[in-house]
Amino acid sequence: MRRGDDEPLEDSGSTGKARPDTEEEAATPGARADHLYLPAPRLARIILVVVLLGYLSVTAINLAAAPHTRFSLVLSFVCQAGVFLLQIRHSGAGARHAPLWGRCVTLGCQAALTYVPLIFFQSQWGSMAGFLAGSLLLLLPPRRAWPAYGLVGSTMAIPPLLEGLPLRDAFYLAQSSLLTGLVVYGLSRLAELVKALHDTRIELTRMAVTQERLRFARDLHDLLGYSLSVITLKSELIHRLVPSHPERAMEEVGEVLAVSRKSLADVRSVAAGLRGMSLEQELASAESLLRSADVTVHSDIRLGGIDPQVDTVLAAVAREAITNLLRHSRASVCAITSVQDDGVVRLRISNDGVDPSYRDVSPHSGSGLGNLETRLGAVSGRLSVSRAGDETFTLIAEVPAHPAPGVPARRAEAYAQGPTA
């Protein structure tokens, strides 16, 4: 089957899905499979509700087995329903952040529904105190919650003693109330933590997608800005050469074709995330380009061995500097220096012909210098630019030739939210 005239429908496979429904599914391979093993917030909440209903059913069975009237049984079920609803409220995410007066009101209602029925049902109602103990742990500050929790458990030993039951029954009822409170507290907090983990996971995935988009946009800007400037300059030169120097015009056409092919290859490498550049090659290309634009070039290049990532970053700096020179100046002289000294590579590019009154106010004027700051920051480097009174512009980039192992990879993600973002 096909959609429209030329776009095939994607095979849904055995899942019946044509494509991921959300960004997080598309961003991380195997994300859909991970969801099968991580409990969703809804599942954690269902487990909590089932456990609460289980404890209520035990109390209901004990009351139904005792000789109570129908009215008293109905009243007990109403009280149990009230305790259940209040517990669901107290176990909800963010319940402990509610106003103090609201928490006091709901805790007071739950305490009334816990202790008043004891007058009628005595120790058969004692297990309901576990919910109150759990709510105290959930809603009160720890220094107040734990003493209150212990007090509730201790009071549950009184009804069996008043009924004349053995001491072991009093101990059992107090202990079961305390254990129930811990279970309620633990499951409530677990459900809240599962939800927080789920939300954090989604947010991290969205950040990964955003960072990848920023990387792609940054690389395209660095690549195409330079290449399109070269193609524009060469095309203008060809237009002037065709009438008087057709042979040289043909040579320039060949160079334009070479630049366009290289640009296409660079764009494909950006899409694959495998792009690498050489500073020496970029500087050689820049010298040839500037000389063809009648710019006098003075160069001093002494690099030696440098880290491949540093090489790529400095090549991007050189590209952006030459692009700015071609777009925003009428340069006649350009000085390029790239020297490694004491383990630090220093790239300096300066040119004359800068218009001191120039201000690019276009909303699409680009973010080249911001991109370069981001790239250099990722490899522990720094960038500085300055304009002199004689219409001279200078760009200086300094980077360790061999950054500490692992630092560039870790810091690159941190700087992805820098000036470019």
GROMACS .gro file of C-alpha atoms in nm:
model
  421
    1MET     CA    1   0.000   0.000   0.000
    2ARG     CA    2   0.110   0.360  -0.060
    3ARG     CA    3   0.015   0.694   0.085
    4GLY     CA    4  -0.045   0.952  -0.186
    5ASP     CA    5   0.154   0.893  -0.504
    6ASP     CA    6   0.507   0.835  -0.391
    7GLU     CA    7   0.533   0.788  -0.014
    8PRO     CA    8   0.502   0.428   0.107
    9LEU     CA    9   0.321   0.346   0.424
   10GLU     CA   10   0.550   0.229   0.700
   11ASP     CA   11   0.521  -0.131   0.798
   12SER     CA   12   0.355  -0.159   1.135
   13GLY     CA   13   0.492  -0.504   1.204
   14SER     CA   14   0.327  -0.722   1.464
   15THR     CA   15   0.249  -0.430   1.695
   16GLY     CA   16   0.002  -0.263   1.462
   17LYS     CA   17   0.181   0.074   1.501
   18ALA     CA   18   0.313   0.268   1.204
   19ARG     CA   19   0.540   0.497   1.402
   20PRO     CA   20   0.616   0.597   1.764
   21ASP     CA   21   0.336   0.793   1.926
   22THR     CA   22   0.559   1.010   2.141
   23GLU     CA   23   0.897   1.180   2.127
   24GLU     CA   24   1.032   0.964   2.404
   25GLU     CA   25   0.958   0.644   2.209
   26ALA     CA   26   1.133   0.781   1.902
   27ALA     CA   27   1.429   0.925   2.092
   28THR     CA   28   1.570   0.619   2.265
   29PRO     CA   29   1.607   0.278   2.103
   30GLY     CA   30   1.434   0.016   2.309
   31ALA     CA   31   1.227   0.270   2.500
   32ARG     CA   32   0.907   0.085   2.421
   33ALA     CA   33   1.060  -0.238   2.547
   34ASP     CA   34   1.169  -0.068   2.870
   35HIS     CA   35   0.809   0.032   2.941
   36LEU     CA   36   0.725  -0.337   2.969
   37TYR     CA   37   0.953  -0.373   3.271
   38LEU     CA   38   0.908  -0.039   3.451
   39PRO     CA   39   0.586  -0.008   3.654
   40ALA     CA   40   0.371   0.280   3.537
   41PRO     CA   41   0.230   0.526   3.792
   42ARG     CA   42  -0.120   0.390   3.728
   43LEU     CA   43  -0.008   0.035   3.812
   44ALA     CA   44   0.157   0.151   4.138
   45ARG     CA   45  -0.163   0.333   4.230
   46ILE     CA   46  -0.376   0.026   4.157
   47ILE     CA   47  -0.152  -0.188   4.379
   48LEU     CA   48  -0.198   0.062   4.663
   49VAL     CA   49  -0.577   0.061   4.625
   50VAL     CA   50  -0.592  -0.319   4.614
   51VAL     CA   51  -0.387  -0.345   4.936
   52LEU     CA   52  -0.611  -0.092   5.113
   53LEU     CA   53  -0.922  -0.282   5.005
   54GLY     CA   54  -0.762  -0.603   5.130
   55TYR     CA   55  -0.713  -0.460   5.478
   56LEU     CA   56  -1.070  -0.327   5.477
   57SER     CA   57  -1.206  -0.667   5.374
   58VAL     CA   58  -1.035  -0.832   5.674
   59THR     CA   59  -1.208  -0.589   5.910
   60ALA     CA   60  -1.541  -0.636   5.731
   61ILE     CA   61  -1.517  -1.016   5.762
   62ASN     CA   62  -1.438  -0.992   6.135
   63LEU     CA   63  -1.737  -0.764   6.192
   64ALA     CA   64  -1.971  -0.980   5.985
   65ALA     CA   65  -1.871  -1.291   6.185
   66ALA     CA   66  -1.960  -1.122   6.515
   67PRO     CA   67  -2.318  -1.091   6.647
   68HIS     CA   68  -2.402  -0.738   6.530
   69THR     CA   69  -2.731  -0.594   6.414
   70ARG     CA   70  -2.789  -0.504   6.054
   71PHE     CA   71  -2.786  -0.134   6.137
   72SER     CA   72  -2.453  -0.155   6.315
   73LEU     CA   73  -2.303  -0.346   6.022
   74VAL     CA   74  -2.424  -0.085   5.774
   75LEU     CA   75  -2.283   0.187   5.997
   76SER     CA   76  -1.948   0.008   6.011
   77PHE     CA   77  -1.936  -0.019   5.632
   78VAL     CA   78  -2.009   0.353   5.600
   79CYS     CA   79  -1.726   0.432   5.841
   80GLN     CA   80  -1.492   0.201   5.652
   81ALA     CA   81  -1.580   0.375   5.327
   82GLY     CA   82  -1.502   0.711   5.488
   83VAL     CA   83  -1.165   0.585   5.614
   84PHE     CA   84  -1.086   0.444   5.269
   85LEU     CA   85  -1.164   0.770   5.086
   86LEU     CA   86  -0.961   0.974   5.333
   87GLN     CA   87  -0.670   0.733   5.300
   88ILE     CA   88  -0.680   0.759   4.921
   89ARG     CA   89  -0.663   1.135   4.960
   90HIS     CA   90  -0.372   1.118   5.203
   91SER     CA   91  -0.183   0.872   4.982
   92GLY     CA   92  -0.213   1.096   4.676
   93ALA     CA   93   0.090   1.264   4.523
   94GLY     CA   94   0.147   1.603   4.679
   95ALA     CA   95  -0.094   1.547   4.968
   96ARG     CA   96   0.171   1.644   5.223
   97HIS     CA   97   0.214   1.979   5.042
   98ALA     CA   98  -0.149   2.075   5.107
   99PRO     CA   99  -0.219   2.365   5.347
  100LEU     CA  100  -0.172   2.284   5.713
  101TRP     CA  101  -0.534   2.353   5.801
  102GLY     CA  102  -0.652   2.114   5.529
  103ARG     CA  103  -0.428   1.835   5.652
  104CYS     CA  104  -0.543   1.891   6.011
  105VAL     CA  105  -0.909   1.871   5.906
  106THR     CA  106  -0.871   1.546   5.711
  107LEU     CA  107  -0.653   1.387   5.980
  108GLY     CA  108  -0.909   1.489   6.243
  109CYS     CA  109  -1.189   1.327   6.042
  110GLN     CA  110  -0.988   1.008   6.000
  111ALA     CA  111  -0.907   1.002   6.374
  112ALA     CA  112  -1.277   1.039   6.455
  113LEU     CA  113  -1.368   0.755   6.216
  114THR     CA  114  -1.095   0.545   6.378
  115TYR     CA  115  -1.166   0.593   6.749
  116VAL     CA  116  -1.543   0.658   6.772
  117PRO     CA  117  -1.641   0.316   6.624
  118LEU     CA  118  -1.421   0.153   6.889
  119ILE     CA  119  -1.697   0.234   7.139
  120PHE     CA  120  -1.937   0.008   6.948
  121PHE     CA  121  -1.712  -0.253   6.786
  122GLN     CA  122  -1.423  -0.262   7.037
  123SER     CA  123  -1.115  -0.462   6.933
  124GLN     CA  124  -1.280  -0.585   6.612
  125TRP     CA  125  -1.237  -0.231   6.479
  126GLY     CA  126  -0.879  -0.193   6.604
  127SER     CA  127  -0.710  -0.284   6.277
  128MET     CA  128  -0.851   0.035   6.118
  129ALA     CA  129  -0.601   0.234   6.325
  130GLY     CA  130  -0.324   0.124   6.088
  131PHE     CA  131  -0.460   0.361   5.822
  132LEU     CA  132  -0.446   0.653   6.063
  133ALA     CA  133  -0.089   0.561   6.160
  134GLY     CA  134   0.012   0.558   5.791
  135SER     CA  135  -0.159   0.893   5.725
  136LEU     CA  136   0.029   1.053   6.014
  137LEU     CA  137   0.359   0.940   5.862
  138LEU     CA  138   0.255   1.074   5.521
  139LEU     CA  139   0.126   1.417   5.622
  140LEU     CA  140   0.322   1.528   5.929
  141PRO     CA  141   0.689   1.630   5.961
  142PRO     CA  142   0.907   1.334   6.068
  143ARG     CA  143   0.979   1.467   6.418
  144ARG     CA  144   0.605   1.479   6.489
  145ALA     CA  145   0.491   1.193   6.266
  146TRP     CA  146   0.686   0.911   6.430
  147PRO     CA  147   0.582   0.985   6.790
  148ALA     CA  148   0.219   1.019   6.676
  149TYR     CA  149   0.254   0.693   6.483
  150GLY     CA  150   0.381   0.512   6.793
  151LEU     CA  151   0.106   0.663   7.007
  152VAL     CA  152  -0.168   0.536   6.773
  153GLY     CA  153  -0.021   0.185   6.780
  154SER     CA  154   0.006   0.189   7.158
  155THR     CA  155  -0.356   0.294   7.209
  156MET     CA  156  -0.471  -0.012   7.016
  157ALA     CA  157  -0.355  -0.231   7.307
  158ILE     CA  158  -0.621  -0.075   7.533
  159PRO     CA  159  -0.947  -0.219   7.384
  160PRO     CA  160  -0.841  -0.587   7.422
  161LEU     CA  161  -0.734  -0.523   7.782
  162LEU     CA  162  -1.068  -0.354   7.859
  163GLU     CA  163  -1.247  -0.659   7.714
  164GLY     CA  164  -1.047  -0.889   7.939
  165LEU     CA  165  -0.862  -1.054   7.651
  166PRO     CA  166  -0.514  -1.202   7.703
  167LEU     CA  167  -0.211  -0.978   7.687
  168ARG     CA  168  -0.098  -1.142   7.366
  169ASP     CA  169  -0.414  -1.020   7.192
  170ALA     CA  170  -0.340  -0.665   7.302
  171PHE     CA  171   0.017  -0.696   7.175
  172TYR     CA  172  -0.105  -0.849   6.847
  173LEU     CA  173  -0.353  -0.567   6.780
  174ALA     CA  174  -0.096  -0.296   6.857
  175GLN     CA  175   0.168  -0.464   6.643
  176SER     CA  176  -0.069  -0.522   6.347
  177SER     CA  177  -0.176  -0.156   6.357
  178LEU     CA  178   0.185  -0.042   6.344
  179LEU     CA  179   0.268  -0.283   6.062
  180THR     CA  180  -0.037  -0.172   5.866
  181GLY     CA  181   0.074   0.188   5.905
  182LEU     CA  182   0.418   0.106   5.767
  183VAL     CA  183   0.268  -0.081   5.470
  184VAL     CA  184   0.033   0.208   5.390
  185TYR     CA  185   0.316   0.459   5.421
  186GLY     CA  186   0.559   0.252   5.212
  187LEU     CA  187   0.316   0.180   4.929
  188SER     CA  188   0.199   0.542   4.917
  189ARG     CA  189   0.554   0.672   4.895
  190LEU     CA  190   0.640   0.405   4.640
  191ALA     CA  191   0.353   0.513   4.416
  192GLU     CA  192   0.467   0.875   4.445
  193LEU     CA  193   0.829   0.784   4.364
  194VAL     CA  194   0.722   0.577   4.063
  195LYS     CA  195   0.532   0.875   3.927
  196ALA     CA  196   0.828   1.106   3.988
  197LEU     CA  197   1.061   0.858   3.815
  198HIS     CA  198   0.823   0.825   3.522
  199ASP     CA  199   0.797   1.203   3.480
  200THR     CA  200   1.173   1.246   3.510
  201ARG     CA  201   1.235   0.978   3.251
  202ILE     CA  202   1.004   1.151   3.004
  203GLU     CA  203   1.169   1.488   3.072
  204LEU     CA  204   1.519   1.344   3.022
  205THR     CA  205   1.409   1.191   2.692
  206ARG     CA  206   1.269   1.522   2.576
  207MET     CA  207   1.595   1.691   2.672
  208ALA     CA  208   1.789   1.433   2.472
  209VAL     CA  209   1.571   1.503   2.168
  210THR     CA  210   1.617   1.878   2.213
  211GLN     CA  211   1.994   1.845   2.246
  212GLU     CA  212   2.011   1.636   1.930
  213ARG     CA  213   1.809   1.898   1.743
  214LEU     CA  214   2.043   2.170   1.872
  215ARG     CA  215   2.346   1.969   1.762
  216PHE     CA  216   2.201   1.920   1.417
  217ALA     CA  217   2.110   2.289   1.381
  218ARG     CA  218   2.450   2.400   1.512
  219ASP     CA  219   2.641   2.174   1.274
  220LEU     CA  220   2.431   2.278   0.977
  221HIS     CA  221   2.491   2.643   1.061
  222ASP     CA  222   2.865   2.593   1.085
  223LEU     CA  223   2.883   2.389   0.765
  224LEU     CA  224   2.638   2.557   0.532
  225GLY     CA  225   2.715   2.913   0.643
  226TYR     CA  226   3.074   2.872   0.526
  227SER     CA  227   2.997   2.666   0.217
  228LEU     CA  228   2.720   2.894   0.092
  229SER     CA  229   2.942   3.198   0.145
  230VAL     CA  230   3.213   3.030  -0.063
  231ILE     CA  231   2.967   2.939  -0.338
  232THR     CA  232   2.826   3.294  -0.344
  233LEU     CA  233   3.172   3.451  -0.365
  234LYS     CA  234   3.289   3.212  -0.633
  235SER     CA  235   2.972   3.262  -0.835
  236GLU     CA  236   3.016   3.640  -0.831
  237LEU     CA  237   3.376   3.593  -0.942
  238ILE     CA  238   3.266   3.362  -1.223
  239HIS     CA  239   3.008   3.619  -1.335
  240ARG     CA  240   3.285   3.878  -1.371
  241LEU     CA  241   3.531   3.639  -1.539
  242VAL     CA  242   3.305   3.486  -1.803
  243PRO     CA  243   3.328   3.776  -2.057
  244SER     CA  244   3.703   3.838  -2.026
  245HIS     CA  245   3.862   3.520  -1.885
  246PRO     CA  246   3.644   3.221  -1.975
  247GLU     CA  247   3.920   2.968  -1.903
  248ARG     CA  248   3.967   3.089  -1.547
  249ALA     CA  249   3.590   3.103  -1.510
  250MET     CA  250   3.576   2.733  -1.594
  251GLU     CA  251   3.836   2.663  -1.325
  252GLU     CA  252   3.626   2.850  -1.072
  253VAL     CA  253   3.320   2.653  -1.180
  254GLY     CA  254   3.509   2.335  -1.100
  255GLU     CA  255   3.591   2.468  -0.754
  256VAL     CA  256   3.226   2.559  -0.695
  257LEU     CA  257   3.124   2.206  -0.789
  258ALA     CA  258   3.386   2.065  -0.549
  259VAL     CA  259   3.260   2.286  -0.265
  260SER     CA  260   2.897   2.190  -0.332
  261ARG     CA  261   2.983   1.818  -0.333
  262LYS     CA  262   3.176   1.858  -0.007
  263SER     CA  263   2.880   2.044   0.144
  264LEU     CA  264   2.648   1.760   0.049
  265ALA     CA  265   2.883   1.506   0.209
  266ASP     CA  266   2.907   1.722   0.523
  267VAL     CA  267   2.529   1.744   0.554
  268ARG     CA  268   2.501   1.366   0.527
  269SER     CA  269   2.771   1.321   0.792
  270VAL     CA  270   2.587   1.563   1.024
  271ALA     CA  271   2.271   1.356   0.989
  272ALA     CA  272   2.470   1.047   1.084
  273GLY     CA  273   2.645   1.224   1.373
  274LEU     CA  274   2.987   1.119   1.238
  275ARG     CA  275   3.130   1.452   1.121
  276GLY     CA  276   3.495   1.531   1.182
  277MET     CA  277   3.708   1.815   1.042
  278SER     CA  278   4.075   1.905   1.017
  279LEU     CA  279   4.199   2.250   1.115
  280GLU     CA  280   4.494   2.237   0.877
  281GLN     CA  281   4.266   2.148   0.584
  282GLU     CA  282   4.021   2.421   0.674
  283LEU     CA  283   4.296   2.682   0.700
  284ALA     CA  284   4.443   2.575   0.366
  285SER     CA  285   4.100   2.600   0.207
  286ALA     CA  286   4.046   2.939   0.370
  287GLU     CA  287   4.377   3.072   0.235
  288SER     CA  288   4.284   2.966  -0.119
  289LEU     CA  289   3.941   3.121  -0.088
  290LEU     CA  290   4.066   3.451   0.054
  291ARG     CA  291   4.333   3.487  -0.211
  292SER     CA  292   4.074   3.429  -0.483
  293ALA     CA  293   3.878   3.716  -0.322
  294ASP     CA  294   4.187   3.943  -0.351
  295VAL     CA  295   4.261   3.928   0.023
  296THR     CA  296   4.626   3.921   0.128
  297VAL     CA  297   4.681   3.632   0.372
  298HIS     CA  298   4.962   3.603   0.630
  299SER     CA  299   4.964   3.262   0.795
  300ASP     CA  300   5.166   3.088   1.064
  301ILE     CA  301   5.052   2.731   1.129
  302ARG     CA  302   5.246   2.512   1.375
  303LEU     CA  303   5.007   2.259   1.526
  304GLY     CA  304   5.170   1.923   1.587
  305GLY     CA  305   4.953   1.644   1.724
  306ILE     CA  306   4.620   1.746   1.879
  307ASP     CA  307   4.311   1.562   1.994
  308PRO     CA  308   4.067   1.481   1.707
  309GLN     CA  309   3.776   1.649   1.886
  310VAL     CA  310   3.985   1.962   1.946
  311ASP     CA  311   4.085   1.953   1.580
  312THR     CA  312   3.718   1.945   1.476
  313VAL     CA  313   3.621   2.228   1.713
  314LEU     CA  314   3.902   2.456   1.596
  315ALA     CA  315   3.815   2.380   1.233
  316ALA     CA  316   3.459   2.494   1.306
  317VAL     CA  317   3.598   2.813   1.465
  318ALA     CA  318   3.808   2.881   1.155
  319ARG     CA  319   3.508   2.826   0.928
  320GLU     CA  320   3.289   3.067   1.124
  321ALA     CA  321   3.562   3.332   1.136
  322ILE     CA  322   3.618   3.319   0.760
  323THR     CA  323   3.242   3.322   0.700
  324ASN     CA  324   3.205   3.637   0.909
  325LEU     CA  325   3.499   3.795   0.729
  326LEU     CA  326   3.337   3.736   0.389
  327ARG     CA  327   2.989   3.846   0.498
  328HIS     CA  328   3.056   4.145   0.721
  329SER     CA  329   3.377   4.314   0.608
  330ARG     CA  330   3.565   4.456   0.312
  331ALA     CA  331   3.893   4.297   0.415
  332SER     CA  332   4.213   4.344   0.221
  333VAL     CA  333   4.448   4.174   0.472
  334CYS     CA  334   4.388   3.870   0.694
  335ALA     CA  335   4.635   3.722   0.943
  336ILE     CA  336   4.593   3.360   1.053
  337THR     CA  337   4.801   3.213   1.334
  338SER     CA  338   4.761   2.863   1.477
  339VAL     CA  339   5.033   2.757   1.720
  340GLN     CA  340   5.058   2.490   1.990
  341ASP     CA  341   5.254   2.600   2.294
  342ASP     CA  342   5.279   2.424   2.633
  343GLY     CA  343   4.991   2.192   2.550
  344VAL     CA  344   4.755   2.474   2.446
  345VAL     CA  345   4.648   2.543   2.089
  346ARG     CA  346   4.593   2.911   2.015
  347LEU     CA  347   4.407   3.007   1.696
  348ARG     CA  348   4.410   3.378   1.608
  349ILE     CA  349   4.236   3.524   1.303
  350SER     CA  350   4.230   3.899   1.240
  351ASN     CA  351   4.126   4.110   0.942
  352ASP     CA  352   4.082   4.472   0.846
  353GLY     CA  353   3.794   4.635   0.661
  354VAL     CA  354   3.538   4.610   0.940
  355ASP     CA  355   3.260   4.870   0.925
  356PRO     CA  356   3.244   5.015   1.280
  357SER     CA  357   2.881   5.118   1.234
  358TYR     CA  358   2.768   4.775   1.114
  359ARG     CA  359   2.496   4.612   1.322
  360ASP     CA  360   2.310   4.308   1.193
  361VAL     CA  361   1.961   4.350   1.335
  362SER     CA  362   1.805   4.073   1.129
  363PRO     CA  363   1.619   3.815   1.340
  364HIS     CA  364   1.794   3.551   1.128
  365SER     CA  365   2.142   3.696   1.161
  366GLY     CA  366   2.268   3.364   1.293
  367SER     CA  367   2.423   3.242   1.616
  368GLY     CA  368   2.774   3.159   1.497
  369LEU     CA  369   2.971   3.302   1.789
  370GLY     CA  370   2.729   3.144   2.035
  371ASN     CA  371   2.780   2.809   1.862
  372LEU     CA  372   3.156   2.850   1.887
  373GLU     CA  373   3.140   2.931   2.260
  374THR     CA  374   2.935   2.616   2.310
  375ARG     CA  375   3.180   2.402   2.115
  376LEU     CA  376   3.488   2.543   2.284
  377GLY     CA  377   3.332   2.513   2.627
  378ALA     CA  378   3.274   2.143   2.560
  379VAL     CA  379   3.651   2.089   2.528
  380SER     CA  380   3.755   2.323   2.811
  381GLY     CA  381   3.838   2.603   2.569
  382ARG     CA  382   3.749   2.972   2.553
  383LEU     CA  383   3.672   3.228   2.285
  384SER     CA  384   3.742   3.603   2.275
  385VAL     CA  385   3.665   3.862   2.008
  386SER     CA  386   3.766   4.227   1.985
  387ARG     CA  387   3.735   4.525   1.750
  388ALA     CA  388   4.009   4.785   1.723
  389GLY     CA  389   3.973   5.149   1.629
  390ASP     CA  390   4.144   5.092   1.293
  391GLU     CA  391   3.854   4.878   1.170
  392THR     CA  392   4.029   4.554   1.266
  393PHE     CA  393   3.846   4.248   1.397
  394THR     CA  394   4.030   3.979   1.596
  395LEU     CA  395   3.909   3.636   1.703
  396ILE     CA  396   4.113   3.423   1.942
  397ALA     CA  397   4.035   3.064   2.046
  398GLU     CA  398   4.242   2.878   2.306
  399VAL     CA  399   4.197   2.504   2.370
  400PRO     CA  400   4.401   2.235   2.548
  401ALA     CA  401   4.560   2.019   2.281
  402HIS     CA  402   4.466   1.706   2.477
  403PRO     CA  403   4.175   1.761   2.721
  404ALA     CA  404   4.144   1.535   3.024
  405PRO     CA  405   4.005   1.190   2.933
  406GLY     CA  406   3.625   1.181   2.937
  407VAL     CA  407   3.584   1.554   3.002
  408PRO     CA  408   3.478   1.659   2.649
  409ALA     CA  409   3.215   1.388   2.618
  410ARG     CA  410   3.059   1.471   2.954
  411ARG     CA  411   3.076   1.847   2.922
  412ALA     CA  412   2.948   1.856   2.563
  413GLU     CA  413   2.600   1.762   2.680
  414ALA     CA  414   2.609   2.024   2.954
  415TYR     CA  415   2.705   2.297   2.708
  416ALA     CA  416   2.431   2.194   2.464
  417GLN     CA  417   2.197   2.419   2.664
  418GLY     CA  418   2.440   2.711   2.641
  419PRO     CA  419   2.421   3.022   2.416
  420THR     CA  420   2.280   2.826   2.123
  421ALA     CA  421   1.979   2.715   2.326
   0.00000   0.00000   0.00000
